[in-house]
Short mmCIF file of C-alpha atoms in Angstrom, two decimals:
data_model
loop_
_atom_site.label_atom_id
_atom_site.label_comp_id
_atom_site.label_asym_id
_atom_site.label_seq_id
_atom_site.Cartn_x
_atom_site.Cartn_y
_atom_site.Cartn_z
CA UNK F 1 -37.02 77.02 9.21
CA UNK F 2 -38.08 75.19 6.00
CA UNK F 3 -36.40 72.27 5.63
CA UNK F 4 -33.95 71.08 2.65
CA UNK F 5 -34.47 68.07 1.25
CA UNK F 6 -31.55 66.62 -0.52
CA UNK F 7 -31.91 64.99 -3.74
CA UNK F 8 -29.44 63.28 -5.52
CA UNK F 9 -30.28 63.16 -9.41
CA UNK F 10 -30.41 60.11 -11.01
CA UNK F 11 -27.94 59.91 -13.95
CA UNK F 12 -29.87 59.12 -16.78
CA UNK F 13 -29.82 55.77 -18.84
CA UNK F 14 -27.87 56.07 -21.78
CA UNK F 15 -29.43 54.47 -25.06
CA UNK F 16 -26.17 53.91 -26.87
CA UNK F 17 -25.96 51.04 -23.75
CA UNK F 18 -28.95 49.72 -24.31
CA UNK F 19 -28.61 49.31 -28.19
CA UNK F 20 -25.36 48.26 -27.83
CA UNK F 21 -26.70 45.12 -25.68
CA UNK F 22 -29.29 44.48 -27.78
CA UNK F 23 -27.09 44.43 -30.88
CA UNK F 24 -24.86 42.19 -28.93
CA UNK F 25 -27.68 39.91 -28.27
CA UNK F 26 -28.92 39.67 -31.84
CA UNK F 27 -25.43 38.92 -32.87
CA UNK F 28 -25.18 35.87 -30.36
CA UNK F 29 -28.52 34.63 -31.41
CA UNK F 30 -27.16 34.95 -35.09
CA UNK F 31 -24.15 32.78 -34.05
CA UNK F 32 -26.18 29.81 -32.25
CA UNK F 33 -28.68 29.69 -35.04
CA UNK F 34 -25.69 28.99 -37.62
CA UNK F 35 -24.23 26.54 -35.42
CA UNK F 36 -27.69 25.04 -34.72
CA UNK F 37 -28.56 25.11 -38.74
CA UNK F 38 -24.73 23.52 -39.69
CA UNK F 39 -25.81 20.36 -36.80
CA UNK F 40 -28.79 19.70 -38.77
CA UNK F 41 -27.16 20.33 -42.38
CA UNK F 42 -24.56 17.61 -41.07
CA UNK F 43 -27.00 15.07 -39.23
CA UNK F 44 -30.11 15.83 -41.20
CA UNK F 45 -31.85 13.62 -43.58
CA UNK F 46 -29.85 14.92 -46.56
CA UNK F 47 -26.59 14.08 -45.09
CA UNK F 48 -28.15 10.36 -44.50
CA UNK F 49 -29.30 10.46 -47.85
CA UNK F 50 -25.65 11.68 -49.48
CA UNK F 51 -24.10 9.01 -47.61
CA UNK F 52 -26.45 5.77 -48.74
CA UNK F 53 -25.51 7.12 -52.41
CA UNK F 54 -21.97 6.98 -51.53
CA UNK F 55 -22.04 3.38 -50.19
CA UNK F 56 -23.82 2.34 -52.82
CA UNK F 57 -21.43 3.71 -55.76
CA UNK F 58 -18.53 2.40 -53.71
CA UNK F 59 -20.47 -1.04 -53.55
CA UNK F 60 -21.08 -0.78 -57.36
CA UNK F 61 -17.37 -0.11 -58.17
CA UNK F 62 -16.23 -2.94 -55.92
CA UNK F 63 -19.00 -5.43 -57.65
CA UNK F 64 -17.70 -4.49 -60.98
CA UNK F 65 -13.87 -4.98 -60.09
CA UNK F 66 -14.91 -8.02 -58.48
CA UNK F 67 -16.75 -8.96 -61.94
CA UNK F 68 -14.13 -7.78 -64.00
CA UNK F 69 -11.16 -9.61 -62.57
CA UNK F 70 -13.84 -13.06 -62.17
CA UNK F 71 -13.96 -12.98 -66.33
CA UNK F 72 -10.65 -12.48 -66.70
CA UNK F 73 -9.08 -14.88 -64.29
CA UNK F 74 -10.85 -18.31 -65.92
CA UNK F 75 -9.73 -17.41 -69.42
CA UNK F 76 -5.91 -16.34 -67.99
CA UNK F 77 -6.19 -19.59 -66.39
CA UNK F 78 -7.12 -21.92 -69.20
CA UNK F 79 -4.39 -20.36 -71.55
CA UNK F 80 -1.61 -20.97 -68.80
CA UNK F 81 -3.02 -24.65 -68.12
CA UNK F 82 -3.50 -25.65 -72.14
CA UNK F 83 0.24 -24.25 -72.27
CA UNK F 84 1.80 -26.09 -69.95
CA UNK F 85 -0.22 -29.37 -70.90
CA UNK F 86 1.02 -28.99 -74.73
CA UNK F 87 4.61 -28.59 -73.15
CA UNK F 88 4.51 -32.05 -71.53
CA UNK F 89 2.10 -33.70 -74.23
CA UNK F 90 5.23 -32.77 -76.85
CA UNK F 91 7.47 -34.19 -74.65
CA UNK F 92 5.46 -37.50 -74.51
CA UNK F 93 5.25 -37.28 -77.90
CA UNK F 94 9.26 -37.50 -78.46
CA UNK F 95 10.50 -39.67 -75.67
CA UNK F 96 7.06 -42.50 -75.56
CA UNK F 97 4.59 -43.18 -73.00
CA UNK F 98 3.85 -46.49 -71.32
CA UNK F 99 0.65 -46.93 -73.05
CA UNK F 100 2.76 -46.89 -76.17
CA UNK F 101 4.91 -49.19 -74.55
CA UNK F 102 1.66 -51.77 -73.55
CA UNK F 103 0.28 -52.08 -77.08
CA UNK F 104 3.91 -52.40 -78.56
CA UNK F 105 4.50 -55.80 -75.92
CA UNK F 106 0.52 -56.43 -77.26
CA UNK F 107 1.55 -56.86 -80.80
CA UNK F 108 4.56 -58.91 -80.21
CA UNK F 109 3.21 -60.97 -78.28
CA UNK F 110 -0.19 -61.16 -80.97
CA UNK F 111 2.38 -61.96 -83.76
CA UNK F 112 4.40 -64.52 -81.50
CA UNK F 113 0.75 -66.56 -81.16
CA UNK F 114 0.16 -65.63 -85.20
CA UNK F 115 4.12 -67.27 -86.09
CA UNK F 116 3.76 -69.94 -83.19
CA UNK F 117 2.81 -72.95 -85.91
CA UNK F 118 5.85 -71.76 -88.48
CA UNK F 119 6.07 -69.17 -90.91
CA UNK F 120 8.55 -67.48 -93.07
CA UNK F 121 11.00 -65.25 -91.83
CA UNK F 122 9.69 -61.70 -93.16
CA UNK F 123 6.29 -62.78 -92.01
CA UNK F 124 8.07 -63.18 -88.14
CA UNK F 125 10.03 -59.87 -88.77
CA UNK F 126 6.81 -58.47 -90.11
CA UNK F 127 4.52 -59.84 -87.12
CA UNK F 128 6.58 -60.15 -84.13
CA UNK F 129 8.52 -56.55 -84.20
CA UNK F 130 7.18 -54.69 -87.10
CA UNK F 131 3.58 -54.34 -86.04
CA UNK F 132 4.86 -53.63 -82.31
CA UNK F 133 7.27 -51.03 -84.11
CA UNK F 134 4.51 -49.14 -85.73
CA UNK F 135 2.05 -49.15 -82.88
CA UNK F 136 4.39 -46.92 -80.89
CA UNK F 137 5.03 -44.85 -83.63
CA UNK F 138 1.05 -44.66 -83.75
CA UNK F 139 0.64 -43.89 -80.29
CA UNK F 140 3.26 -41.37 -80.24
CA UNK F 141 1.86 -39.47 -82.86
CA UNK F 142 -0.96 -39.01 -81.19
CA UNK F 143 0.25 -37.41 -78.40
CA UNK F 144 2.26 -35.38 -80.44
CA UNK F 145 -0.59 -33.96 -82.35
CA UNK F 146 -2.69 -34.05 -79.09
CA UNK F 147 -0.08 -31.37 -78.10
CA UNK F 148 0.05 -29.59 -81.62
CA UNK F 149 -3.54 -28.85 -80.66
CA UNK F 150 -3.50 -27.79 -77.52
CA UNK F 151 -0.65 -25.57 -77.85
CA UNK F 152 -2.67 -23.53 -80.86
CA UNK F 153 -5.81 -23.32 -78.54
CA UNK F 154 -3.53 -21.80 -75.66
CA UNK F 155 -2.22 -19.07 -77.94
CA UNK F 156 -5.47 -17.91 -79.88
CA UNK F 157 -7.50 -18.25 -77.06
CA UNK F 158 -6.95 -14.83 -76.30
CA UNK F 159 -8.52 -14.03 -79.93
CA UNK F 160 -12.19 -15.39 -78.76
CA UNK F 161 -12.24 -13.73 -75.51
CA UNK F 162 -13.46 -10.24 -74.54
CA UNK F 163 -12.19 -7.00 -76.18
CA UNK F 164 -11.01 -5.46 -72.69
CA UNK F 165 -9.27 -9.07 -71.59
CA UNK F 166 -5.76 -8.36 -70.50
CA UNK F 167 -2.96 -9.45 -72.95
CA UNK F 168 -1.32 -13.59 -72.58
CA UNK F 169 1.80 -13.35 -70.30
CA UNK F 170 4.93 -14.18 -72.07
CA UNK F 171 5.55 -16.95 -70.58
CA UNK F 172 2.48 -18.47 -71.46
CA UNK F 173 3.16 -17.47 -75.01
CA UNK F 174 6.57 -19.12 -74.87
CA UNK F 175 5.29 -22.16 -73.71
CA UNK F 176 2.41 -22.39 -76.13
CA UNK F 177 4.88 -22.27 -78.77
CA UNK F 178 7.21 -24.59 -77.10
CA UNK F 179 4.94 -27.40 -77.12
CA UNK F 180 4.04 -26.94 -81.00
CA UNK F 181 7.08 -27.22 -81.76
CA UNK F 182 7.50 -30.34 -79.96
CA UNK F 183 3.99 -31.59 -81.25
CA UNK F 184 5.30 -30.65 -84.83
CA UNK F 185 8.47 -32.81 -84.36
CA UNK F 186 6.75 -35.79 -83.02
CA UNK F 187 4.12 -35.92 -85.37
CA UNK F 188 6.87 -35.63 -88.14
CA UNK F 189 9.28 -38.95 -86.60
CA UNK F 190 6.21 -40.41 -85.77
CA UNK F 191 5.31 -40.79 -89.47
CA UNK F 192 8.50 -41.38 -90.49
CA UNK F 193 9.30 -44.22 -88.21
CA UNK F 194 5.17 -45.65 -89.04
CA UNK F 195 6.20 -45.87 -92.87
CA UNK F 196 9.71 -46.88 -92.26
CA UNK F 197 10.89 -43.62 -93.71
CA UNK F 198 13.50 -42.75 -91.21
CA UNK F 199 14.35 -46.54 -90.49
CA UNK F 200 13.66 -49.36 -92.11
CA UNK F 201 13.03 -52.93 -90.84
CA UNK F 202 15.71 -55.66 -91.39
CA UNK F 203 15.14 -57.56 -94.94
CA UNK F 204 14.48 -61.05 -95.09
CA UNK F 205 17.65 -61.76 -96.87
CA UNK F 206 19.65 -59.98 -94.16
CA UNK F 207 18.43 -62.01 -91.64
CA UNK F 208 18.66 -65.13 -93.09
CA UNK F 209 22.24 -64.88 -93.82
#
C-alpha cells in the first residue's frame, strides 16, 4: 500500500500586494522628505539671512523716524519759546520794568546833585524829572522793539527751515502776532512820551505861578 502524502498548496503571493506596499512606502518617504525639506527651508541659512534684512530695515525706519522727529522738534521748539518771550517782552514794554524804574530814580537823583547849588526853574523841571521821564520812555522802547523782533523771528522761522517741517501751531502763530502788536504799541508811546508828543512837561511859567 503506497502511501499518500498530503500536500497542502501554498496560495500564491499576489503582486498587486506587494506593489501596493511598495507604492505605499514611496509615498511615506515622499511625505517625510517634504516635511524634512520645509524644516530646513524654515531654519536654514536663508531664513537667517531673510530675517537680519528684516531687522535691519525695521532698524533703518526707526533711525529715520527717530531723525525726523529730532529736526523737527528744536525748530517747533524755538518758534513756541520766541513766541511766548515776545508776548511778555510787549507786555514789559507797555506797563515798565524795574530797570526802567532804576535809571529813572538815577537821573533824578543826577539832576538833584546838577540843581543842588541853584538854578532856574525849567533847568530843575528839565533835570530833576524830565531826564528821569525820558529814560523810561527809553528803556521801554527797547523792550518793546526787543519784542517787535522776536515776535517776527517766531513767525518766519518756519520760512528758513526744512521743506518737509510740519506747519507752526496756531497758537504759536497767535502769540507771535500778539506780542508784535504789543511791541508795535510800545515802541509807538515810547516815542511819543521820549519827545513829549503825547505829554508834555510842565512850562516854566506854569510852575512859577
Amino acid at each position: 500500500m503506497n502511501p499518500t502524502t498530503s500536500k497542502t498548496p501554498t496560495a500564491p503571493t499576489a503582486e498587486g500586494d506587494h506593489e501596493e506596499k511598495a507604492a505605499d512606502r514611496l509615498d511615506e518617504g515622499a511625505i517625510e522628505a517634504e516635511g524634512e525639506r520645509a524644516v530646513s527651508d524654515a531654519s536654514g541659512p536663508d531664513a537667517a539671512r531673510n530675517s537680519d534684512l528684516d531687522d535691519n530695515l525695521d532698524d533703518d525706519i526707526e533711525d529715520d523716524l527717530e531723525d525726523d522727529d529730532s529736526d523737527r522738534a528744536p525748530s517747533g521748539l524755538a518758534a513756541a519759546a520766541a513766541a511766548v518771550v515776545a508776548a511778555g517782552l510787549g507786555v514789559v514794554g507797555l506797563t515798565g520794568a524795574w530797570t526802567g524804574r532804576v535809571v529813572a530814580e538815577r537821573e533824578t537823583l543826577l539832576g538833584q546833585m546838577k540843581t543842588a547849588s541853584g538854578g532856574s526853574v525849567a533847568r530843575q523841571i528839565s533835570e530833576i524829572y524830565g531826564d528821569a521821564w525820558h529814560s523810561t520812555a527809553l528803556v521801554n522802547g527797547l523792550f518793546a522793539l526787543l519784542a517787535l523782533l522776536v515776535g517776527v523771528f517766531a513767525l518766519v522761522r518756519p520760512a528758513f527751515g526744512a521743506p518737509a517741517e510740519e506747519p507752526q501751531p496756531g497758537w504759536v502763530r497767535a502769540v507771535a502776532t500778539a506780542g508784535i502788536a504789543l511791541g508795535v504799541l510800545g515802541v509807538l508811546i515810547s516815542v511819543g512820551m521820549y519827545f513829549d508828543l503825547i505829554v508834555a512837561l510842565p512850562a516854566a511859567s506854569a510852575a512859577a505861578g
